[in-house]
mmCIF file of C-alpha atoms and ligand atoms in Angstrom:
data_model
loop_
_atom_site.group_PDB
_atom_site.id
_atom_site.type_symbol
_atom_site.label_atom_id
_atom_site.label_comp_id
_atom_site.label_asym_id
_atom_site.label_seq_id
_atom_site.Cartn_x
_atom_site.Cartn_y
_atom_site.Cartn_z
ATOM 1 C CA MET A 1 12.889 -31.905 -0.897
ATOM 2 C CA PRO A 2 12.645 -35.011 -3.141
ATOM 3 C CA ARG A 3 15.966 -36.447 -4.284
ATOM 4 C CA ILE A 4 15.216 -37.007 -7.972
ATOM 5 C CA ILE A 5 17.819 -37.761 -10.631
ATOM 6 C CA THR A 6 17.141 -38.284 -14.324
ATOM 7 C CA VAL A 7 19.180 -41.204 -15.638
ATOM 8 C CA ALA A 8 19.630 -42.842 -19.042
ATOM 9 C CA ALA A 9 20.744 -46.161 -20.398
ATOM 10 C CA ALA A 10 22.623 -45.329 -23.598
ATOM 11 C CA GLN A 11 22.400 -48.636 -25.410
ATOM 12 C CA LEU A 12 24.872 -49.198 -28.228
ATOM 13 C CA GLY A 13 24.221 -51.206 -31.349
ATOM 14 C CA PRO A 14 26.961 -53.482 -32.671
ATOM 15 C CA LEU A 15 30.634 -52.572 -32.943
ATOM 16 C CA GLN A 16 32.398 -54.617 -35.598
ATOM 17 C CA LYS A 17 35.958 -55.852 -35.310
ATOM 18 C CA ALA A 18 36.973 -53.191 -37.830
ATOM 19 C CA ASP A 19 35.215 -50.317 -36.042
ATOM 20 C CA THR A 20 37.632 -47.846 -34.481
ATOM 21 C CA ARG A 21 37.268 -46.404 -30.999
ATOM 22 C CA GLN A 22 36.495 -43.093 -32.695
ATOM 23 C CA VAL A 23 33.353 -44.650 -34.207
ATOM 24 C CA ALA A 24 32.239 -45.828 -30.763
ATOM 25 C CA VAL A 25 33.042 -42.498 -29.073
ATOM 26 C CA GLU A 26 31.218 -40.534 -31.793
ATOM 27 C CA ARG A 27 28.094 -42.658 -31.312
ATOM 28 C CA MET A 28 28.294 -42.290 -27.527
ATOM 29 C CA MET A 29 28.655 -38.522 -27.857
ATOM 30 C CA ARG A 30 25.509 -38.376 -30.035
ATOM 31 C CA LEU A 31 23.641 -40.328 -27.366
ATOM 32 C CA MET A 32 24.964 -38.010 -24.639
ATOM 33 C CA GLU A 33 23.797 -34.950 -26.618
ATOM 34 C CA ARG A 34 20.360 -36.555 -27.003
ATOM 35 C CA ALA A 35 20.388 -37.247 -23.262
ATOM 36 C CA GLN A 36 21.018 -33.599 -22.585
ATOM 37 C CA THR A 37 17.880 -32.602 -24.511
ATOM 38 C CA ARG A 38 15.888 -34.794 -22.111
ATOM 39 C CA GLY A 39 17.413 -33.338 -18.952
ATOM 40 C CA VAL A 40 19.456 -36.463 -18.228
ATOM 41 C CA GLU A 41 22.070 -36.082 -15.462
ATOM 42 C CA LEU A 42 23.735 -39.531 -15.645
ATOM 43 C CA VAL A 43 24.292 -41.675 -18.752
ATOM 44 C CA VAL A 44 25.201 -45.374 -18.489
ATOM 45 C CA PHE A 45 27.122 -46.891 -21.424
ATOM 46 C CA PRO A 46 27.620 -50.663 -21.915
ATOM 47 C CA GLU A 47 30.363 -53.067 -20.905
ATOM 48 C CA LEU A 48 33.431 -52.947 -23.235
ATOM 49 C CA ALA A 49 31.764 -50.003 -24.999
ATOM 50 C CA LEU A 50 34.795 -48.969 -27.067
ATOM 51 C CA THR A 51 35.301 -52.145 -29.089
ATOM 52 C CA THR A 52 33.583 -55.224 -30.377
ATOM 53 C CA PHE A 53 33.190 -57.973 -27.753
ATOM 54 C CA PHE A 54 36.702 -59.256 -28.487
ATOM 55 C CA PRO A 55 36.657 -62.177 -25.956
ATOM 56 C CA ARG A 56 34.814 -64.091 -28.695
ATOM 57 C CA HIS A 57 38.134 -64.127 -30.607
ATOM 58 C CA TYR A 58 41.019 -66.443 -29.667
ATOM 59 C CA HIS A 59 44.579 -65.083 -29.538
ATOM 60 C CA GLU A 60 47.294 -67.647 -28.814
ATOM 61 C CA ASP A 61 49.546 -64.891 -27.492
ATOM 62 C CA ILE A 62 47.516 -62.790 -25.044
ATOM 63 C CA GLY A 63 49.719 -59.802 -25.917
ATOM 64 C CA GLU A 64 48.172 -59.853 -29.394
ATOM 65 C CA ALA A 65 44.885 -58.778 -27.756
ATOM 66 C CA ASP A 66 46.442 -55.685 -26.135
ATOM 67 C CA GLY A 67 45.082 -53.584 -28.982
ATOM 68 C CA TRP A 68 41.587 -54.115 -27.549
ATOM 69 C CA PHE A 69 42.646 -52.555 -24.233
ATOM 70 C CA GLU A 70 42.848 -48.929 -23.042
ATOM 71 C CA HIS A 71 46.323 -48.109 -21.752
ATOM 72 C CA ALA A 72 45.123 -44.881 -20.120
ATOM 73 C CA MET A 73 41.750 -43.415 -19.116
ATOM 74 C CA PRO A 74 40.899 -40.881 -20.355
ATOM 75 C CA SER A 75 42.797 -41.832 -23.494
ATOM 76 C CA ASN A 76 43.211 -39.729 -26.639
ATOM 77 C CA GLU A 77 40.240 -41.544 -28.174
ATOM 78 C CA THR A 78 37.956 -41.074 -25.147
ATOM 79 C CA ALA A 79 39.031 -37.502 -24.321
ATOM 80 C CA PRO A 80 36.248 -36.017 -26.520
ATOM 81 C CA LEU A 81 33.624 -37.930 -24.514
ATOM 82 C CA PHE A 82 35.055 -36.590 -21.239
ATOM 83 C CA ALA A 83 35.142 -33.077 -22.731
ATOM 84 C CA LEU A 84 31.507 -33.296 -23.851
ATOM 85 C CA ALA A 85 30.489 -34.546 -20.394
ATOM 86 C CA ARG A 86 32.211 -31.549 -18.834
ATOM 87 C CA LYS A 87 30.596 -29.178 -21.336
ATOM 88 C CA LEU A 88 27.106 -30.592 -20.724
ATOM 89 C CA GLY A 89 27.633 -31.246 -17.012
ATOM 90 C CA ILE A 90 26.537 -34.866 -17.471
ATOM 91 C CA ALA A 91 27.962 -37.771 -15.451
ATOM 92 C CA PHE A 92 28.558 -41.093 -17.180
ATOM 93 C CA HIS A 93 29.419 -44.760 -16.592
ATOM 94 C CA LEU A 94 31.810 -46.267 -19.159
ATOM 95 C CA GLY A 95 32.831 -49.894 -19.571
ATOM 96 C CA TYR A 96 36.171 -50.721 -21.208
ATOM 97 C CA ALA A 97 39.078 -53.173 -21.240
ATOM 98 C CA GLU A 98 41.782 -51.825 -18.904
ATOM 99 C CA LEU A 99 45.493 -52.543 -19.315
ATOM 100 C CA ALA A 100 47.369 -51.400 -16.188
ATOM 101 C CA GLU A 101 51.011 -51.618 -15.051
ATOM 102 C CA GLU A 102 50.390 -52.597 -11.419
ATOM 103 C CA THR A 103 51.895 -54.671 -8.633
ATOM 104 C CA ASP A 104 50.064 -57.891 -7.948
ATOM 105 C CA GLU A 105 49.491 -59.617 -4.612
ATOM 106 C CA THR A 106 53.058 -60.965 -4.715
ATOM 107 C CA GLY A 107 54.329 -57.382 -5.029
ATOM 108 C CA SER A 108 55.661 -57.779 -8.569
ATOM 109 C CA LEU A 109 54.961 -54.958 -11.043
ATOM 110 C CA ARG A 110 53.464 -56.290 -14.261
ATOM 111 C CA LYS A 111 50.881 -55.787 -17.005
ATOM 112 C CA ARG A 112 47.422 -56.516 -15.626
ATOM 113 C CA ARG A 113 44.222 -56.719 -17.674
ATOM 114 C CA PHE A 114 40.727 -56.123 -16.306
ATOM 115 C CA ASN A 115 37.165 -55.772 -17.584
ATOM 116 C CA THR A 116 36.589 -52.353 -16.013
ATOM 117 C CA SER A 117 33.976 -49.664 -15.593
ATOM 118 C CA ILE A 118 34.304 -46.117 -14.289
ATOM 119 C CA LEU A 119 31.842 -43.552 -13.003
ATOM 120 C CA VAL A 120 32.729 -40.022 -14.165
ATOM 121 C CA ASN A 121 31.022 -36.951 -12.668
ATOM 122 C CA GLY A 122 29.765 -33.899 -14.581
ATOM 123 C CA ARG A 123 33.175 -32.277 -14.247
ATOM 124 C CA GLY A 124 34.922 -35.176 -15.970
ATOM 125 C CA GLU A 125 36.429 -36.546 -12.723
ATOM 126 C CA ILE A 126 36.553 -40.323 -12.232
ATOM 127 C CA VAL A 127 34.759 -40.821 -8.893
ATOM 128 C CA LEU A 128 34.591 -44.634 -8.858
ATOM 129 C CA LYS A 129 36.257 -47.564 -10.602
ATOM 130 C CA TYR A 130 35.159 -51.197 -10.629
ATOM 131 C CA ARG A 131 36.793 -54.305 -12.127
ATOM 132 C CA LYS A 132 34.577 -57.231 -13.093
ATOM 133 C CA VAL A 133 34.669 -60.048 -10.535
ATOM 134 C CA HIS A 134 32.516 -62.759 -12.146
ATOM 135 C CA LEU A 135 34.266 -63.692 -15.396
ATOM 136 C CA PRO A 136 32.126 -66.173 -17.362
ATOM 137 C CA GLY A 137 33.345 -68.487 -20.072
ATOM 138 C CA HIS A 138 36.771 -70.143 -20.230
ATOM 139 C CA ALA A 139 40.515 -69.464 -20.570
ATOM 140 C CA GLU A 140 41.549 -71.928 -23.305
ATOM 141 C CA PHE A 141 40.190 -72.418 -26.817
ATOM 142 C CA ASP A 142 37.112 -74.653 -26.633
ATOM 143 C CA PRO A 143 36.584 -76.526 -29.926
ATOM 144 C CA LYS A 144 33.088 -77.617 -28.842
ATOM 145 C CA ARG A 145 31.770 -74.080 -28.632
ATOM 146 C CA LYS A 146 30.094 -72.364 -31.576
ATOM 147 C CA VAL A 147 31.614 -69.079 -30.356
ATOM 148 C CA GLN A 148 34.404 -68.626 -27.850
ATOM 149 C CA HIS A 149 33.865 -66.666 -24.635
ATOM 150 C CA LEU A 150 37.427 -66.067 -23.407
ATOM 151 C CA GLU A 151 36.984 -63.552 -20.586
ATOM 152 C CA LYS A 152 38.952 -65.846 -18.252
ATOM 153 C CA ARG A 153 41.799 -65.693 -20.789
ATOM 154 C CA TYR A 154 42.007 -61.957 -21.255
ATOM 155 C CA PHE A 155 40.977 -60.594 -17.848
ATOM 156 C CA GLU A 156 42.011 -61.097 -14.252
ATOM 157 C CA VAL A 157 39.330 -61.294 -11.576
ATOM 158 C CA GLY A 158 38.612 -57.762 -10.382
ATOM 159 C CA ASN A 159 40.622 -56.751 -7.294
ATOM 160 C CA LEU A 160 38.603 -53.718 -6.177
ATOM 161 C CA GLY A 161 35.711 -55.543 -4.527
ATOM 162 C CA PHE A 162 32.234 -54.051 -5.025
ATOM 163 C CA PRO A 163 32.751 -50.448 -3.853
ATOM 164 C CA VAL A 164 29.988 -47.925 -3.172
ATOM 165 C CA ILE A 165 30.683 -44.191 -2.981
ATOM 166 C CA ARG A 166 28.438 -41.295 -2.014
ATOM 167 C CA ALA A 167 29.129 -38.713 -4.721
ATOM 168 C CA PRO A 168 27.384 -35.581 -5.981
ATOM 169 C CA ILE A 169 25.677 -36.410 -9.294
ATOM 170 C CA GLY A 170 23.481 -34.062 -11.279
ATOM 171 C CA GLY A 171 21.599 -31.682 -9.021
ATOM 172 C CA LEU A 172 21.994 -33.908 -5.950
ATOM 173 C CA SER A 173 24.621 -33.348 -3.277
ATOM 174 C CA GLY A 174 25.160 -37.067 -2.813
ATOM 175 C CA ILE A 175 23.976 -40.411 -4.225
ATOM 176 C CA ASN A 176 25.227 -43.807 -3.018
ATOM 177 C CA MET A 177 26.545 -45.228 -6.301
ATOM 178 C CA GLY A 178 27.785 -48.716 -7.066
ATOM 179 C CA MET A 179 28.697 -50.644 -10.206
ATOM 180 C CA MET A 180 28.829 -54.163 -11.569
ATOM 181 C CA ILE A 181 29.503 -55.613 -15.014
ATOM 182 C CA CYS A 182 27.443 -58.054 -17.053
ATOM 183 C CA ASN A 183 27.773 -61.541 -15.547
ATOM 184 C CA ASP A 184 27.999 -59.983 -12.050
ATOM 185 C CA ARG A 185 24.243 -59.238 -12.308
ATOM 186 C CA ARG A 186 23.508 -62.979 -12.134
ATOM 187 C CA TRP A 187 25.130 -63.354 -8.698
ATOM 188 C CA PRO A 188 23.001 -62.207 -5.721
ATOM 189 C CA GLU A 189 26.189 -61.891 -3.648
ATOM 190 C CA ALA A 190 27.294 -58.947 -5.830
ATOM 191 C CA TRP A 191 24.013 -57.106 -5.279
ATOM 192 C CA ARG A 192 24.001 -57.812 -1.536
ATOM 193 C CA VAL A 193 27.571 -56.547 -1.004
ATOM 194 C CA LEU A 194 26.480 -53.292 -2.661
ATOM 195 C CA GLY A 195 23.226 -53.327 -0.678
ATOM 196 C CA LEU A 196 25.163 -53.692 2.583
ATOM 197 C CA GLN A 197 26.847 -50.365 1.738
ATOM 198 C CA GLY A 198 23.543 -48.548 1.278
ATOM 199 C CA VAL A 199 23.702 -48.376 -2.520
ATOM 200 C CA GLU A 200 20.864 -46.340 -4.069
ATOM 201 C CA LEU A 201 21.771 -46.630 -7.753
ATOM 202 C CA VAL A 202 23.583 -49.586 -9.350
ATOM 203 C CA THR A 203 24.882 -48.965 -12.857
ATOM 204 C CA LEU A 204 25.953 -51.857 -15.081
ATOM 205 C CA GLY A 205 26.710 -52.595 -18.712
ATOM 206 C CA TYR A 206 26.460 -55.943 -20.496
ATOM 207 C CA ASN A 207 27.281 -57.762 -23.743
ATOM 208 C CA THR A 208 25.126 -60.893 -23.725
ATOM 209 C CA PRO A 209 24.739 -63.316 -26.636
ATOM 210 C CA SER A 210 21.105 -63.831 -27.647
ATOM 211 C CA LEU A 211 21.772 -67.549 -28.141
ATOM 212 C CA ASN A 212 23.396 -69.988 -25.776
ATOM 213 C CA MET A 213 26.959 -70.468 -27.045
ATOM 214 C CA ASP A 214 27.724 -73.303 -24.638
ATOM 215 C CA ALA A 215 27.501 -76.760 -26.083
ATOM 216 C CA ALA A 216 26.167 -77.760 -22.669
ATOM 217 C CA GLY A 217 22.529 -78.113 -23.646
ATOM 218 C CA PHE A 218 19.492 -76.399 -25.125
ATOM 219 C CA GLU A 219 18.220 -73.197 -23.561
ATOM 220 C CA ALA A 220 15.045 -71.750 -25.054
ATOM 221 C CA HIS A 221 15.887 -68.433 -26.679
ATOM 222 C CA HIS A 222 13.272 -66.389 -24.858
ATOM 223 C CA LEU A 223 14.966 -67.273 -21.571
ATOM 224 C CA ARG A 224 18.081 -65.218 -22.377
ATOM 225 C CA VAL A 225 16.326 -61.900 -21.858
ATOM 226 C CA PHE A 226 14.087 -63.301 -19.098
ATOM 227 C CA HIS A 227 17.128 -64.370 -17.030
ATOM 228 C CA SER A 228 18.810 -61.010 -17.514
ATOM 229 C CA HIS A 229 15.758 -59.045 -16.417
ATOM 230 C CA LEU A 230 14.981 -61.502 -13.587
ATOM 231 C CA SER A 231 18.500 -61.027 -12.182
ATOM 232 C CA ILE A 232 18.388 -57.237 -12.348
ATOM 233 C CA GLN A 233 14.834 -56.873 -11.047
ATOM 234 C CA ALA A 234 15.504 -59.275 -8.179
ATOM 235 C CA GLY A 235 18.798 -57.583 -7.299
ATOM 236 C CA ALA A 236 17.190 -54.145 -7.248
ATOM 237 C CA TYR A 237 14.169 -55.288 -5.217
ATOM 238 C CA GLN A 238 16.105 -57.363 -2.672
ATOM 239 C CA ASN A 239 18.501 -54.485 -2.007
ATOM 240 C CA ALA A 240 16.014 -51.609 -2.342
ATOM 241 C CA THR A 241 18.050 -49.877 -5.035
ATOM 242 C CA PHE A 242 17.575 -48.434 -8.507
ATOM 243 C CA ALA A 243 19.474 -50.097 -11.353
ATOM 244 C CA VAL A 244 20.404 -48.997 -14.853
ATOM 245 C CA ALA A 245 21.460 -51.880 -17.114
ATOM 246 C CA THR A 246 22.764 -51.001 -20.563
ATOM 247 C CA ALA A 247 23.390 -53.423 -23.413
ATOM 248 C CA LYS A 248 25.702 -53.446 -26.334
ATOM 249 C CA ALA A 249 23.360 -55.120 -28.851
ATOM 250 C CA GLY A 250 22.963 -56.317 -32.398
ATOM 251 C CA THR A 251 25.071 -58.598 -34.573
ATOM 252 C CA GLU A 252 28.825 -58.224 -34.074
ATOM 253 C CA ASP A 253 31.075 -60.266 -36.346
ATOM 254 C CA GLY A 254 28.110 -62.543 -37.011
ATOM 255 C CA CYS A 255 27.249 -63.014 -33.299
ATOM 256 C CA GLU A 256 23.950 -61.680 -31.966
ATOM 257 C CA LEU A 257 23.875 -59.767 -28.667
ATOM 258 C CA PHE A 258 20.468 -58.910 -27.230
ATOM 259 C CA GLY A 259 19.467 -55.372 -26.253
ATOM 260 C CA HIS A 260 16.548 -54.946 -23.857
ATOM 261 C CA SER A 261 18.403 -52.400 -21.710
ATOM 262 C CA ILE A 262 16.293 -51.524 -18.687
ATOM 263 C CA ILE A 263 15.978 -49.095 -15.808
ATOM 264 C CA VAL A 264 14.551 -50.692 -12.662
ATOM 265 C CA ASN A 265 13.211 -49.146 -9.442
ATOM 266 C CA PRO A 266 13.654 -50.430 -5.847
ATOM 267 C CA GLN A 267 10.336 -52.308 -6.125
ATOM 268 C CA GLY A 268 11.846 -54.328 -8.968
ATOM 269 C CA GLU A 269 9.632 -52.709 -11.587
ATOM 270 C CA ILE A 270 10.972 -51.960 -15.051
ATOM 271 C CA MET A 271 10.632 -48.160 -15.519
ATOM 272 C CA ALA A 272 11.963 -48.086 -19.109
ATOM 273 C CA GLN A 273 13.124 -50.670 -21.651
ATOM 274 C CA ALA A 274 14.915 -50.409 -24.966
ATOM 275 C CA THR A 275 13.036 -51.962 -27.895
ATOM 276 C CA SER A 276 15.731 -51.879 -30.564
ATOM 277 C CA TRP A 277 19.047 -53.664 -30.875
ATOM 278 C CA ASP A 278 20.780 -50.475 -31.936
ATOM 279 C CA ASP A 279 21.943 -47.163 -30.441
ATOM 280 C CA GLU A 280 18.987 -46.155 -28.274
ATOM 281 C CA LEU A 281 18.476 -43.888 -25.280
ATOM 282 C CA ILE A 282 15.984 -44.794 -22.571
ATOM 283 C CA THR A 283 15.461 -42.480 -19.596
ATOM 284 C CA ALA A 284 13.724 -42.385 -16.225
ATOM 285 C CA ASP A 285 13.284 -39.972 -13.321
ATOM 286 C CA CYS A 286 14.492 -41.791 -10.204
ATOM 287 C CA ASP A 287 13.146 -40.563 -6.863
ATOM 288 C CA LEU A 288 15.842 -41.953 -4.569
ATOM 289 C CA ASP A 289 13.568 -41.675 -1.536
ATOM 290 C CA MET A 290 11.851 -44.731 -3.062
ATOM 291 C CA CYS A 291 14.737 -46.770 -1.635
ATOM 292 C CA THR A 292 13.620 -45.945 1.905
ATOM 293 C CA LEU A 293 10.510 -48.153 2.074
ATOM 294 C CA GLY A 294 12.330 -51.406 1.267
ATOM 295 C CA ARG A 295 15.358 -50.732 3.446
ATOM 296 C CA THR A 296 13.276 -49.750 6.479
ATOM 297 C CA THR A 297 10.799 -52.642 6.252
ATOM 298 C CA ILE A 298 11.232 -55.931 4.388
ATOM 299 C CA PHE A 299 14.952 -55.397 3.705
ATOM 300 C CA ALA A 300 15.935 -53.620 6.882
ATOM 301 C CA PHE A 301 19.169 -55.619 6.917
ATOM 302 C CA ASP A 302 20.087 -54.722 10.503
ATOM 303 C CA LYS A 303 16.746 -55.993 11.783
ATOM 304 C CA HIS A 304 16.296 -59.151 9.750
ATOM 305 C CA ARG A 305 19.549 -60.600 8.407
ATOM 306 C CA ARG A 306 21.131 -63.586 10.198
ATOM 307 C CA PRO A 307 24.720 -63.790 8.944
ATOM 308 C CA GLU A 308 25.603 -66.518 11.452
ATOM 309 C CA THR A 309 23.452 -68.879 9.339
ATOM 310 C CA TYR A 310 25.029 -67.793 6.036
ATOM 311 C CA THR A 311 28.585 -69.031 6.653
ATOM 312 C CA ARG A 312 28.471 -71.352 3.620
ATOM 313 C CA ILE A 313 28.203 -68.330 1.344
ATOM 314 C CA THR A 314 31.741 -67.130 2.098
ATOM 315 C CA GLU A 315 33.355 -70.376 3.268
ATOM 316 C CA GLN A 316 32.426 -72.558 0.296
ATOM 317 C CA ILE A 317 33.142 -71.980 -3.407
ATOM 318 C CA GLY A 318 31.223 -74.847 -5.003
ATOM 319 C CA ALA A 319 28.264 -76.826 -3.708
ATOM 320 C CA VAL A 320 28.808 -79.926 -1.558
ATOM 321 C CA GLU A 321 26.732 -83.102 -1.675
ATOM 322 C CA PRO A 322 24.019 -83.262 1.017
ATOM 323 C CA PRO A 323 23.816 -86.200 3.452
ATOM 324 C CA VAL A 324 21.628 -89.100 2.357
ATOM 325 C CA TRP A 325 18.645 -89.643 4.618
ATOM 326 C CA SER A 326 18.397 -92.806 6.671
ATOM 327 C CA ARG A 327 16.279 -93.730 9.687
ATOM 328 C CA ASP A 328 19.003 -92.639 12.052
ATOM 329 C CA THR A 329 19.744 -89.348 10.234
ATOM 330 C CA PRO A 330 19.037 -86.480 12.641
ATOM 331 C CA THR A 331 16.098 -84.474 11.324
ATOM 332 C CA HIS A 332 18.131 -81.255 11.653
ATOM 333 C CA ARG A 333 21.842 -80.323 11.435
ATOM 334 C CA ARG A 334 23.739 -77.663 13.391
ATOM 335 C CA SER A 335 23.989 -74.514 11.295
ATOM 336 C CA THR A 336 27.753 -74.542 11.753
ATOM 337 C CA ASP A 337 28.040 -78.082 10.434
ATOM 338 C CA LEU A 338 30.101 -77.760 7.316
ATOM 339 C CA ALA A 339 30.870 -81.466 6.988
HETATM 340 N N1 ING B 1 28.154 -62.111 -20.918
HETATM 341 C C1 ING B 1 27.188 -63.042 -20.526
HETATM 342 C C2 ING B 1 26.391 -62.637 -19.300
HETATM 343 O O1 ING B 1 26.602 -63.060 -18.174
HETATM 344 C C3 ING B 1 26.571 -65.330 -20.132
HETATM 345 C C4 ING B 1 27.717 -64.424 -20.406
HETATM 346 C C5 ING B 1 25.429 -65.302 -20.943
HETATM 347 C C6 ING B 1 26.627 -66.143 -19.068
HETATM 348 C C7 ING B 1 24.348 -66.133 -20.632
HETATM 349 C C8 ING B 1 25.562 -66.991 -18.741
HETATM 350 C C9 ING B 1 24.420 -66.997 -19.546
HETATM 351 O O2 ING B 1 25.441 -61.904 -19.540
HETATM 352 C C10 ING B 1 29.134 -61.477 -20.195
HETATM 353 N N2 ING B 1 29.911 -60.626 -20.893
HETATM 354 O O3 ING B 1 29.306 -61.679 -19.006
#
């Protein structure tokens, strides 16, 4: 019996600073209703889907930004989306800014802020939560930048790892589901940690500027989308998994975010792509048995991986300078040589 699930990327157009959560939830509900007419069983919404991408705005006092965060989930504003999901029996992935009262690693109870996503099943139950690990940008105001990107100011690094859960979704008794958020998609480590847990469907949302906001140098505009797709297609192929990547797009507060949401299969092929920078639903029928070929041949991790040669990946943070060749440099170095 083929294990087929119909999924959708529910791309959102821009959310302005003045747009309320109700505006965002209404638009997401319309997309979920449209998804239902196409037999969709899982809808993936973007990163920070309830508000404008507020990390582009600087707040001296971080507490002033608390209004951008959800203090509960479901919240009063998101309850109608959960109710519609229950009514239609549709699962969904939602990205939002999470404000939690939680103990930290020192054991002290305090306000903690994360860039979070949840996976909610067709009965409105939260079956998985993920907190963004790779926070791009900077923590302090950067006068050189055209636009700020203050995720390191407003969010802590996610403390839930990259979890995978096998959960019933749609008509299937179990799918190995995993999540990541935006910048995570650029890091092969994130994909591989999910791949090493047998993930079959990675869902992710993103808010990515269409122009390079760093003052660090020119990057040709067409490369923004290319790099996003390259990362997702490579991650899906190299871990034999499907991926649904959903953008928040369009011009928010004068800043352009690109769309180009995609659904990718375990061969790395794009199955569907959004063509607008507005609210748009793209769908695909994913035959999960397609994961089997990759993970039993080229990417049969247990047969081919050599972790003893990968120690640098977990023991180093940044790159180190290589040795300079000289006539008496040995032509090879011991794999454990971390000098
Ligand atoms: N946005 C961007 C992303 O990783 C970025 C930040 C853009 C980093 C382009 C590097 C290059 O897609 C978020 N929200 O992570």
